[in-house]
Coordinates of C-alpha atoms in Angstrom, one line a residue:
M1 CA -68.6 32.4 7.0
E2 CA -69.5 35.6 9.0
A3 CA -70.0 39.4 8.3
L4 CA -67.0 41.6 8.1
R5 CA -66.1 43.6 11.2
D6 CA -65.6 47.2 11.7
T7 CA -61.8 46.9 11.8
D8 CA -61.6 44.7 8.5
P9 CA -60.4 46.4 5.4
A10 CA -62.9 46.9 2.6
H11 CA -60.5 45.8 0.0
I12 CA -57.3 43.8 -0.3
G13 CA -55.4 44.7 -3.3
D14 CA -58.0 44.9 -6.1
H15 CA -60.3 42.5 -4.3
A16 CA -63.5 43.7 -2.6
L17 CA -63.9 41.8 0.6
L18 CA -67.4 40.1 1.3
A19 CA -67.1 38.1 4.4
R20 CA -64.8 36.4 6.7
L21 CA -64.1 32.8 6.2
G22 CA -62.0 32.4 9.3
A23 CA -58.6 32.7 10.8
G24 CA -55.4 30.6 10.5
G25 CA -52.4 30.3 12.6
M26 CA -50.7 32.9 10.3
G27 CA -53.6 34.9 9.2
Q28 CA -57.2 35.9 8.6
V29 CA -59.0 34.6 5.5
Y30 CA -61.6 36.5 3.6
L31 CA -64.0 35.8 1.0
G32 CA -63.4 38.2 -1.8
R33 CA -64.5 39.4 -5.2
S34 CA -62.0 40.2 -8.0
P35 CA -62.6 43.2 -10.2
G36 CA -64.1 41.0 -12.8
G37 CA -66.5 39.3 -10.3
R38 CA -64.7 36.1 -9.6
L39 CA -64.9 34.8 -6.0
V40 CA -61.7 34.3 -4.2
A41 CA -60.3 33.2 -0.8
V42 CA -57.8 35.9 0.4
K43 CA -55.3 35.0 3.0
V44 CA -53.8 37.9 4.9
I45 CA -50.8 37.3 7.3
R46 CA -51.4 38.6 10.7
D47 CA -49.9 42.1 11.5
E48 CA -48.2 40.7 14.8
I49 CA -46.3 38.0 13.0
T50 CA -45.1 40.0 9.8
G51 CA -41.9 40.4 11.4
H52 CA -41.4 36.8 12.3
P53 CA -38.8 35.4 9.7
E54 CA -40.1 31.9 9.9
A55 CA -44.0 32.7 9.6
L56 CA -43.2 35.0 6.6
A57 CA -41.0 32.5 5.0
R58 CA -43.8 29.8 5.5
F59 CA -46.2 32.2 4.0
R60 CA -44.1 32.8 0.9
R61 CA -43.6 29.0 0.6
E62 CA -47.3 28.5 0.6
A63 CA -47.7 31.2 -2.3
R64 CA -44.9 29.5 -4.3
T65 CA -46.3 26.0 -3.8
V66 CA -49.9 27.0 -4.8
R67 CA -48.5 28.9 -7.8
A68 CA -46.3 25.8 -9.0
V69 CA -49.0 23.2 -8.5
R70 CA -51.6 23.3 -11.3
S71 CA -54.0 20.5 -10.4
A72 CA -57.7 19.7 -10.6
Y73 CA -57.2 18.9 -6.8
T74 CA -56.0 22.2 -5.7
A75 CA -57.2 25.8 -5.8
N76 CA -55.3 27.9 -8.2
L77 CA -53.4 31.1 -7.1
I78 CA -55.0 34.2 -8.6
D79 CA -53.0 37.1 -7.0
A80 CA -50.5 37.7 -4.3
S81 CA -48.6 40.6 -2.6
L82 CA -45.5 39.2 -0.9
A83 CA -43.1 42.1 -1.1
A84 CA -44.2 44.3 1.7
P85 CA -47.0 44.5 4.3
P86 CA -49.8 43.6 4.2
F87 CA -48.7 40.4 2.7
W88 CA -51.5 38.2 1.2
L89 CA -52.4 35.8 -1.5
A90 CA -55.7 35.0 -3.2
T91 CA -56.8 31.7 -4.4
E92 CA -59.9 30.3 -6.1
Y93 CA -62.8 30.1 -3.7
V94 CA -63.9 26.4 -3.7
A95 CA -67.6 26.1 -2.4
G96 CA -68.4 23.2 -0.2
P97 CA -67.9 21.8 3.5
T98 CA -64.6 20.3 4.5
L99 CA -64.5 16.7 5.2
G100 CA -64.2 17.4 8.9
Q101 CA -67.4 19.4 8.9
A102 CA -69.2 16.8 6.8
V103 CA -68.4 14.0 9.1
G104 CA -69.1 16.1 12.2
E105 CA -72.7 17.0 11.0
R106 CA -73.5 13.7 9.1
G107 CA -71.4 11.1 10.7
P108 CA -69.3 8.4 9.1
L109 CA -69.6 8.1 5.3
P110 CA -70.7 4.8 3.7
A111 CA -67.9 2.4 2.8
Q112 CA -68.5 2.8 -1.0
T113 CA -68.5 6.7 -0.7
C114 CA -65.2 6.3 1.4
R115 CA -63.6 4.2 -1.3
R116 CA -64.6 6.7 -4.0
L117 CA -63.2 9.6 -1.8
F118 CA -60.1 7.7 -1.1
A119 CA -59.4 7.1 -4.7
A120 CA -60.1 10.7 -5.6
L121 CA -57.7 12.0 -2.7
A122 CA -55.1 9.5 -3.8
E123 CA -55.2 10.9 -7.4
G124 CA -55.0 14.5 -5.9
L125 CA -51.9 13.4 -3.9
A126 CA -50.3 11.7 -7.1
S127 CA -50.8 14.9 -8.9
V128 CA -49.2 17.1 -6.2
H129 CA -46.2 14.7 -5.8
A130 CA -45.7 14.8 -9.5
Y131 CA -44.8 18.5 -9.0
G132 CA -42.1 17.3 -6.5
V133 CA -44.3 18.7 -3.6
T134 CA -45.4 16.9 -0.4
H135 CA -48.3 18.3 1.3
R136 CA -47.3 17.5 4.9
D137 CA -50.6 18.5 6.6
L138 CA -53.3 16.4 5.0
K139 CA -56.4 16.0 7.4
P140 CA -60.1 16.2 7.2
Q141 CA -60.0 20.0 7.8
N142 CA -57.8 20.4 4.9
V143 CA -60.1 18.6 2.3
I144 CA -62.9 20.6 0.8
L145 CA -65.7 18.6 -0.7
G146 CA -66.3 20.4 -4.0
A147 CA -69.1 19.5 -6.4
Q148 CA -66.8 17.8 -8.7
G149 CA -64.5 16.1 -6.1
P150 CA -62.4 16.8 -3.3
Q151 CA -59.8 19.9 -3.1
L152 CA -56.7 20.0 -1.1
I153 CA -56.0 23.3 0.7
D154 CA -53.6 24.8 3.3
F155 CA -50.0 24.3 1.8
G156 CA -48.5 26.3 4.4
I157 CA -46.0 23.7 5.3
A158 CA -45.8 21.9 2.1
R159 CA -42.3 21.2 0.9
G160 CA -40.6 21.0 -2.7
V161 CA -37.7 18.6 -3.3
G162 CA -34.5 20.1 -1.9
E163 CA -36.2 22.7 0.2
T164 CA -35.1 23.2 3.8
A165 CA -37.6 22.2 6.5
L166 CA -39.5 24.9 8.4
T167 CA -40.5 23.6 11.8
Q168 CA -41.9 25.5 14.9
D169 CA -40.1 25.3 18.2
G170 CA -38.6 22.0 17.3
Q171 CA -42.0 20.4 16.7
A172 CA -42.6 17.9 13.7
P173 CA -44.7 19.5 10.9
G174 CA -48.4 18.5 10.6
T175 CA -51.2 17.7 12.8
P176 CA -51.2 15.0 15.7
G177 CA -53.1 12.0 14.7
Y178 CA -52.3 12.7 11.0
T179 CA -48.6 13.1 11.1
A180 CA -46.5 9.8 10.2
P181 CA -44.5 8.1 12.8
E182 CA -41.3 8.6 11.0
V183 CA -41.9 12.4 10.8
L184 CA -42.7 12.4 14.6
L185 CA -39.3 10.5 15.4
G186 CA -37.3 13.2 13.3
A187 CA -37.3 11.9 9.8
E188 CA -38.0 14.0 6.7
A189 CA -41.7 14.0 5.5
G190 CA -41.7 12.3 2.2
A191 CA -44.5 11.2 -0.1
A192 CA -45.2 8.2 2.2
A193 CA -45.9 10.5 4.9
D194 CA -48.7 12.0 2.9
V195 CA -50.0 8.4 2.3
F196 CA -50.0 7.9 6.1
A197 CA -52.0 11.0 6.4
L198 CA -54.5 10.0 3.6
G199 CA -55.2 6.6 5.5
A200 CA -55.8 8.5 8.8
T201 CA -58.2 11.0 7.0
L202 CA -60.1 8.2 5.6
A203 CA -60.2 6.4 8.9
H204 CA -61.9 9.5 10.3
A205 CA -64.3 9.6 7.4
A206 CA -65.2 6.0 7.8
T207 CA -65.6 6.0 11.6
G208 CA -66.3 9.5 12.5
R209 CA -63.6 9.3 15.2
P210 CA -60.2 10.7 15.6
P211 CA -57.9 8.1 14.1
F212 CA -55.8 7.9 17.1
G213 CA -58.0 9.1 19.8
T214 CA -58.0 12.5 21.5
G215 CA -55.9 14.2 24.2
V216 CA -52.7 16.3 24.3
A217 CA -50.5 16.3 21.3
A218 CA -47.9 14.2 22.9
T219 CA -50.4 11.5 23.8
V220 CA -52.0 11.3 20.4
S221 CA -48.6 11.3 18.7
Y222 CA -47.4 8.4 20.8
R223 CA -50.4 6.4 19.8
A224 CA -49.8 7.2 16.2
V225 CA -46.0 5.7 16.6
H226 CA -46.8 2.9 18.8
E227 CA -50.4 1.8 18.6
R228 CA -53.1 0.7 15.9
I229 CA -55.4 3.0 14.3
D230 CA -58.9 3.0 15.5
L231 CA -61.0 1.1 12.7
A232 CA -63.7 -0.5 14.8
G233 CA -66.8 -1.2 12.7
V234 CA -65.1 -0.4 9.3
E235 CA -66.0 -2.8 6.4
P236 CA -63.0 -5.3 6.3
E237 CA -61.6 -4.5 2.9
L238 CA -61.7 -0.8 3.5
A239 CA -60.0 -1.2 6.9
A240 CA -57.3 -3.3 5.3
L241 CA -56.4 -0.7 2.8
I242 CA -56.5 2.1 5.6
E243 CA -54.2 -0.2 7.6
A244 CA -51.8 -0.5 4.8
C245 CA -51.6 3.3 4.3
V246 CA -50.8 3.8 8.0
A247 CA -48.2 1.1 8.3
K248 CA -45.4 2.2 10.8
D249 CA -42.8 1.4 8.3
P250 CA -43.1 4.1 5.4
A251 CA -41.4 1.5 3.0
V252 CA -44.3 -0.9 2.9
R253 CA -47.2 1.8 2.4
P254 CA -48.7 1.6 -1.0
E255 CA -48.1 4.3 -3.7
P256 CA -51.2 6.5 -4.5
A257 CA -51.6 4.5 -7.8
E258 CA -51.9 1.3 -5.7
V259 CA -54.4 2.9 -3.5
I260 CA -56.6 3.9 -6.5
R261 CA -56.3 0.4 -7.9
R262 CA -57.5 -1.4 -4.6
C263 CA -60.4 1.1 -4.3
G264 CA -61.8 -0.4 -7.4
V265 CA -63.7 2.7 -8.4
R266 CA -65.8 2.5 -11.5
D267 CA -67.9 5.6 -11.5
A268 CA -67.6 9.4 -10.8
L269 CA -67.4 10.6 -7.1
A270 CA -69.9 13.3 -8.2
D271 CA -72.5 10.6 -8.9
D272 CA -72.3 9.1 -5.6
A273 CA -75.5 10.1 -3.9
S274 CA -74.0 10.3 -0.4
Y275 CA -71.2 12.5 -1.6
A276 CA -73.5 14.8 -3.5
A277 CA -75.8 15.3 -0.3
L278 CA -72.8 16.5 1.5
G279 CA -72.7 19.7 -0.7
A280 CA -76.0 20.9 1.1
L281 CA -73.6 21.6 4.1
G282 CA -72.0 24.3 2.3
E283 CA -73.0 28.1 2.9
A284 CA -74.7 30.5 0.5
V285 CA -72.3 33.1 -0.8
P286 CA -73.3 36.7 -0.1
V287 CA -74.1 38.7 -3.1
H288 CA -73.0 42.0 -1.6
E289 CA -70.5 43.1 1.0
M290 CA -71.9 42.0 4.6
R291 CA -70.3 44.9 6.4
T292 CA -73.2 47.0 8.0
Q293 CA -71.1 49.7 9.7
G294 CA -67.7 51.1 10.0
P295 CA -65.0 51.8 7.4
G296 CA -65.9 50.6 3.9
A297 CA -69.5 50.0 4.9
P298 CA -72.0 50.2 1.9
S299 CA -74.1 53.4 1.7
P300 CA -77.6 53.5 3.1
H301 CA -78.8 53.1 -0.5
A302 CA -76.7 50.0 -1.3
P303 CA -78.4 46.7 -1.4
A304 CA -78.9 45.1 2.0
S305 CA -77.0 42.1 3.2
P306 CA -78.8 38.8 2.5
Y307 CA -78.6 38.1 6.1
G308 CA -80.2 41.4 7.4
A309 CA -78.8 44.7 8.9
S310 CA -77.7 43.5 12.2
A311 CA -77.5 39.8 11.9
A312 CA -74.2 37.9 11.3
A313 CA -73.9 35.4 8.5
P314 CA -75.3 32.0 8.9
Y315 CA -72.0 30.7 10.1
G316 CA -69.0 32.4 11.7
A317 CA -65.9 31.0 13.4
S318 CA -63.9 33.9 14.4
P319 CA -61.4 34.1 15.8
A320 CA -61.1 30.3 14.8
A321 CA -61.5 28.8 11.4
P322 CA -64.7 28.0 9.6
Y323 CA -65.4 24.6 8.0
G324 CA -64.1 26.0 4.7
Y325 CA -60.6 26.7 6.0
T326 CA -58.9 25.1 8.9
P327 CA -55.1 25.8 9.1
T328 CA -52.1 23.9 10.4
R329 CA -51.6 22.6 14.0
S330 CA -55.3 22.3 14.8
V331 CA -56.0 19.8 17.6
P332 CA -58.9 17.5 17.0
A333 CA -61.8 18.3 19.3
A334 CA -63.1 15.6 21.6
P335 CA -66.4 14.8 20.0
G336 CA -69.4 13.7 22.1
R337 CA -70.7 10.2 21.8
R338 CA -73.9 8.2 22.6
G339 CA -74.4 8.2 26.3
R340 CA -76.2 5.6 28.5
A341 CA -79.5 7.4 28.3
G342 CA -79.5 9.5 25.3
V343 CA -77.2 11.2 22.7
W344 CA -74.5 13.9 22.7
L345 CA -74.8 15.4 19.1
A346 CA -71.2 15.7 18.0
A347 CA -69.9 18.1 15.5
G348 CA -66.3 18.3 16.2
V349 CA -64.5 21.3 14.5
A350 CA -60.7 21.7 14.8
L351 CA -60.0 25.4 14.9
A352 CA -56.4 26.5 15.1
V353 CA -56.9 29.7 17.1
V354 CA -58.8 28.0 19.9
G355 CA -57.1 24.7 19.7
A356 CA -59.8 22.3 20.1
V357 CA -63.4 23.3 19.3
A358 CA -66.6 21.7 19.2
V359 CA -70.1 22.8 18.1
W360 CA -73.4 22.4 20.0
K361 CA -76.8 23.9 19.5
L362 CA -77.9 26.3 22.2
P363 CA -81.4 26.3 23.4
L364 CA -83.2 29.6 23.4
G365 CA -84.2 31.1 26.7
G366 CA -83.1 33.0 29.7
P367 CA -84.3 33.6 33.2
G368 CA -87.7 32.1 33.6
G369 CA -87.2 29.8 30.6
A370 CA -86.2 26.1 30.4
G371 CA -84.7 25.2 33.8
G372 CA -85.1 22.3 36.2
G373 CA -82.6 20.9 38.6
E374 CA -80.0 18.3 37.8
R375 CA -80.6 14.6 37.5
G376 CA -80.6 12.6 40.6
N377 CA -82.8 11.5 43.6
G378 CA -83.4 14.9 45.0
P379 CA -81.6 17.8 46.5
G380 CA -78.5 17.0 48.6
Q381 CA -78.7 13.2 48.2
T382 CA -76.5 10.8 46.5
A383 CA -77.8 7.8 44.5
S384 CA -78.0 5.9 47.7
G385 CA -80.0 8.7 49.3
T386 CA -77.1 9.8 51.7
P387 CA -76.2 13.4 52.0
D388 CA -74.1 14.8 49.1
P389 CA -70.9 16.2 50.5
G390 CA -70.6 18.4 47.4
R391 CA -73.7 20.6 47.6
S392 CA -73.9 24.2 48.4
D393 CA -75.7 24.7 51.6
G394 CA -77.4 28.0 52.9
P395 CA -76.8 29.5 56.4
S396 CA -79.3 27.1 58.0
G397 CA -77.6 24.0 56.4
Q398 CA -80.5 23.6 54.0
P399 CA -79.9 23.7 50.3
S400 CA -79.9 27.3 49.1
K401 CA -82.8 28.4 47.2
A402 CA -82.8 30.0 43.9
A403 CA -81.7 33.5 44.3
S404 CA -83.5 36.5 42.7
G405 CA -81.8 38.0 39.7
P406 CA -79.2 36.3 37.5
P407 CA -77.1 33.3 38.5
V408 CA -73.6 33.8 39.8
F409 CA -72.1 30.7 41.0
I410 CA -74.2 27.6 40.4
A411 CA -74.7 25.1 43.3
Q412 CA -75.0 21.3 43.5
T413 CA -78.6 20.2 44.1
A414 CA -78.1 16.4 43.2
P415 CA -75.3 13.9 42.4
N416 CA -73.5 14.8 39.1
F417 CA -72.8 11.7 37.0
D418 CA -71.3 13.5 34.1
D419 CA -67.9 11.6 33.3
Y420 CA -65.5 11.9 30.5
D421 CA -63.5 9.0 29.2
P422 CA -60.5 10.1 27.2
T423 CA -59.6 6.8 25.9
G424 CA -63.1 6.3 24.3
N425 CA -63.8 10.0 23.8
V426 CA -67.1 9.3 25.7
C427 CA -69.2 11.6 28.0
A428 CA -71.2 9.1 30.1
E429 CA -74.4 11.2 30.5
P430 CA -76.5 12.9 27.7
A431 CA -77.5 16.4 27.3
E432 CA -80.4 17.5 29.4
E433 CA -81.5 20.3 27.2
A434 CA -82.8 20.7 23.7
A435 CA -80.8 22.1 21.0
K436 CA -81.6 25.2 18.8
P437 CA -79.3 28.0 17.7
V438 CA -75.6 26.9 17.1
F439 CA -73.2 27.3 19.9
Q440 CA -69.5 26.8 19.9
I441 CA -67.0 25.7 22.7
S442 CA -63.3 25.3 23.0
V443 CA -61.0 23.4 25.4
T444 CA -57.4 24.1 24.9
T445 CA -54.5 22.6 26.9
A446 CA -50.9 23.7 27.1
G447 CA -48.9 23.1 24.0
T448 CA -51.8 22.9 21.7
D449 CA -52.3 26.6 21.0
A450 CA -49.0 28.4 20.5
L451 CA -50.9 31.6 19.3
H452 CA -52.5 32.0 22.9
E453 CA -49.6 30.6 24.9
V454 CA -51.6 28.5 27.1
K455 CA -49.4 28.0 30.3
P456 CA -48.4 24.6 31.4
G457 CA -50.7 23.2 34.0
T458 CA -53.6 25.2 32.9
V459 CA -56.6 24.9 30.4
R460 CA -58.2 27.6 28.5
I461 CA -62.0 27.1 28.0
G462 CA -64.2 29.3 25.8
F463 CA -67.8 29.5 24.4
R464 CA -69.8 31.8 22.3
V465 CA -72.9 31.7 20.0
K466 CA -71.9 31.8 16.2
T467 CA -74.9 34.0 15.4
A468 CA -77.2 36.2 17.5
A469 CA -80.1 38.5 16.6
S470 CA -80.6 41.8 18.3
D471 CA -82.3 42.0 21.8
M472 CA -81.8 38.5 22.8
P473 CA -82.8 37.7 26.4
P474 CA -79.9 36.7 28.8
Y475 CA -78.7 33.1 28.5
Y476 CA -76.3 32.3 31.4
V477 CA -73.8 29.6 30.8
A478 CA -71.9 28.1 33.8
V479 CA -68.7 26.1 33.0
V480 CA -68.0 23.0 35.1
V481 CA -64.5 21.3 35.4
K482 CA -64.6 18.0 37.2
P483 CA -61.6 15.7 38.0
Q484 CA -61.9 11.9 38.2
H485 CA -61.8 11.8 41.9
E486 CA -63.6 13.6 44.5
V487 CA -61.8 16.2 46.6
D488 CA -62.0 17.1 50.3
A489 CA -62.5 20.5 52.0
A490 CA -58.8 21.4 51.4
G491 CA -59.1 20.5 47.6
R492 CA -57.1 17.3 48.0
S493 CA -58.0 14.2 46.2
T494 CA -59.8 11.7 48.2
G495 CA -59.1 8.8 45.8
V496 CA -62.8 8.3 45.5
S497 CA -63.2 7.5 41.8
D498 CA -66.9 7.5 41.6
N499 CA -67.1 11.4 41.8
R500 CA -70.6 12.7 42.1
Q501 CA -69.5 16.1 43.2
L502 CA -70.6 18.9 40.9
G503 CA -67.1 19.9 40.2
F504 CA -65.3 23.3 40.1
V505 CA -67.3 26.0 38.7
A506 CA -66.8 29.3 37.2
K507 CA -68.9 32.4 37.4
A508 CA -71.9 32.3 35.2
R509 CA -71.7 34.6 32.2
D510 CA -74.4 35.8 29.8
V511 CA -73.5 34.4 26.4
Y512 CA -75.0 37.6 24.8
E513 CA -73.1 40.0 26.9
G514 CA -71.0 42.6 25.0
T515 CA -70.8 41.4 21.4
A516 CA -72.7 38.3 21.4
T517 CA -70.7 36.5 18.9
D518 CA -67.3 37.1 20.6
W519 CA -65.5 34.4 22.6
K520 CA -65.9 34.4 26.4
F521 CA -62.8 32.8 27.8
L522 CA -61.9 31.2 31.3
T523 CA -58.8 29.7 32.7
Y524 CA -58.6 26.6 34.9
P525 CA -57.7 26.6 37.7
D526 CA -57.5 30.4 38.1
D527 CA -61.2 31.0 37.4
F528 CA -62.8 28.0 39.2
S529 CA -63.8 27.1 42.7
M530 CA -66.2 24.7 44.4
R531 CA -68.6 25.1 47.4
L532 CA -68.2 22.2 49.7
N533 CA -69.8 22.1 53.1
G534 CA -70.4 25.8 53.0
K535 CA -67.0 26.7 52.3
S536 CA -65.1 27.8 49.2
V537 CA -62.7 25.3 47.9
K538 CA -59.8 26.5 45.5
A539 CA -59.4 24.6 42.2
P540 CA -56.5 22.2 42.5
P541 CA -53.8 21.8 40.0
L542 CA -54.2 19.4 37.1
A543 CA -51.1 17.4 38.3
Q544 CA -53.0 16.4 41.4
D545 CA -55.3 14.1 39.4
P546 CA -53.6 13.0 36.0
G547 CA -55.9 11.5 33.4
G548 CA -59.4 12.3 32.1
W549 CA -61.0 15.5 33.3
T550 CA -64.7 16.3 32.5
V551 CA -65.8 19.7 31.1
V552 CA -69.5 20.5 31.2
F553 CA -71.4 23.5 29.9
R554 CA -74.7 24.2 31.8
H555 CA -77.5 26.6 31.0
A556 CA -78.1 28.4 34.4
V557 CA -81.5 30.0 35.1
S558 CA -80.5 30.5 38.8
D559 CA -77.8 29.3 41.1
T560 CA -79.9 26.1 41.7
E561 CA -81.6 25.6 38.3
H562 CA -79.3 24.6 35.7
K563 CA -79.1 22.0 32.9
S564 CA -76.2 20.5 30.9
F565 CA -76.2 21.2 27.1
W566 CA -72.6 20.0 26.2
C567 CA -70.1 17.6 27.6
T568 CA -66.6 17.1 26.6
G569 CA -63.2 16.8 28.4
F570 CA -59.4 16.4 28.1
D571 CA -56.4 14.4 29.3
S572 CA -54.3 16.1 31.7
G573 CA -51.7 13.3 31.2
P574 CA -50.6 9.8 32.0
P575 CA -51.7 8.6 35.5

């Protein structure tokens, strides 16, 4: 949740807007208050797609579906305006984190909690199916963990019996990793496809990992069709039930009633201590409008925002979606995993606008703050003590010293062991820097973010802080993109797989520059280069080195003082 912006309206229909809940593929979602004081979630279709027939039809379908389905497991429709722009709908506001947030922050749920949640979601699906509706995009980000039980959200691609499918660019509906094999192969998405998504969602809850791994959409979807789901470490009986739900043949998947029976639940989910504790991850609701300036701002005598005059709300995710709402066609982030010598704290958040997003906690500081060189044996040396070919040298051939003033392009001062394995979603090295305020990153490959039209052969990388007080000291972030193999002075792959070069770097940027909470975006290869043997080497195309690429975010105090605080990666395609 974040404060309203100057450009946001003060009201939508009769509803006063309090805060931003996030943005979906089709629109912005606000927290609103009805005239009688009821909290509502108001979804407004984006101006730029109001003229898109398919988008408008999808939005109207969502309103019809939510209006038709009256279930304890769905938020009721309160109001809607679908005749003329601005198009919007308002539903009950359900307080609580999404399942995706809960797992990202707390890790896998206990087996017994998973069974109770499994049964509750199966009951919710049965209730929805009884209205002749299939959800078609069940996933952890579309499950809100309310106090009394889970709620299903985002019916943007739900279908009623007899309705015509609405697809986008010929793609199958749903989200890679949660979409059933038969749907990926072109069949209709029936009730059995929702059961598959239910099983995949519970696999994530039980393991804390994406059910079919990470990577580009096509790779994840291929695994869903041809490979087994990841259930390593899951209690055997629970694993067996999940495997039954994600059977490749939809005809052999259990009905929701059978899932409930096999869960063997005998007490209320709300009484489960582990489930109840997840409610603490939800956010406080602002009592008053959070706008502090611009159109519709409260008067100087109005009650102040509970978060202060200049501070943003405790959590914001614009332009992406927050934990409370994550829309269709998100791509699961590549969460950090335990490294050899420490821990990457994982809090993967799938945010539709930025494609794949993860959260890290940013250390406070700036020039003169926490610094230190990279890990290794010393400046300019590899692990074996030989000169490192990837270092940046000064005019005399010696490692360049920290320049006065802010960092520009960080230089290699020691071997870089950071390495991302896309098959196991593992970054080998732990973070070097402590964690404080929350930081967000995004790594989006072509085909995963239609809204931003990431071009084939490129990667869109972004970062920001979610909240920032005024007068923060500069905090420079340098992004490093590293292929699997070392490169030579011409940027060609050498075939050396034990890549200890720093990688290709982009110009360091102060995360607080401009509007501190705005995203700062970079494009690989356009914005990246490497200093090698005193020369600038242009970043090569992704196709030169197919497979896992590493992306590291480093806090730079100077060009030669920088520490990593987040490691992730992406799969550029099959080798």
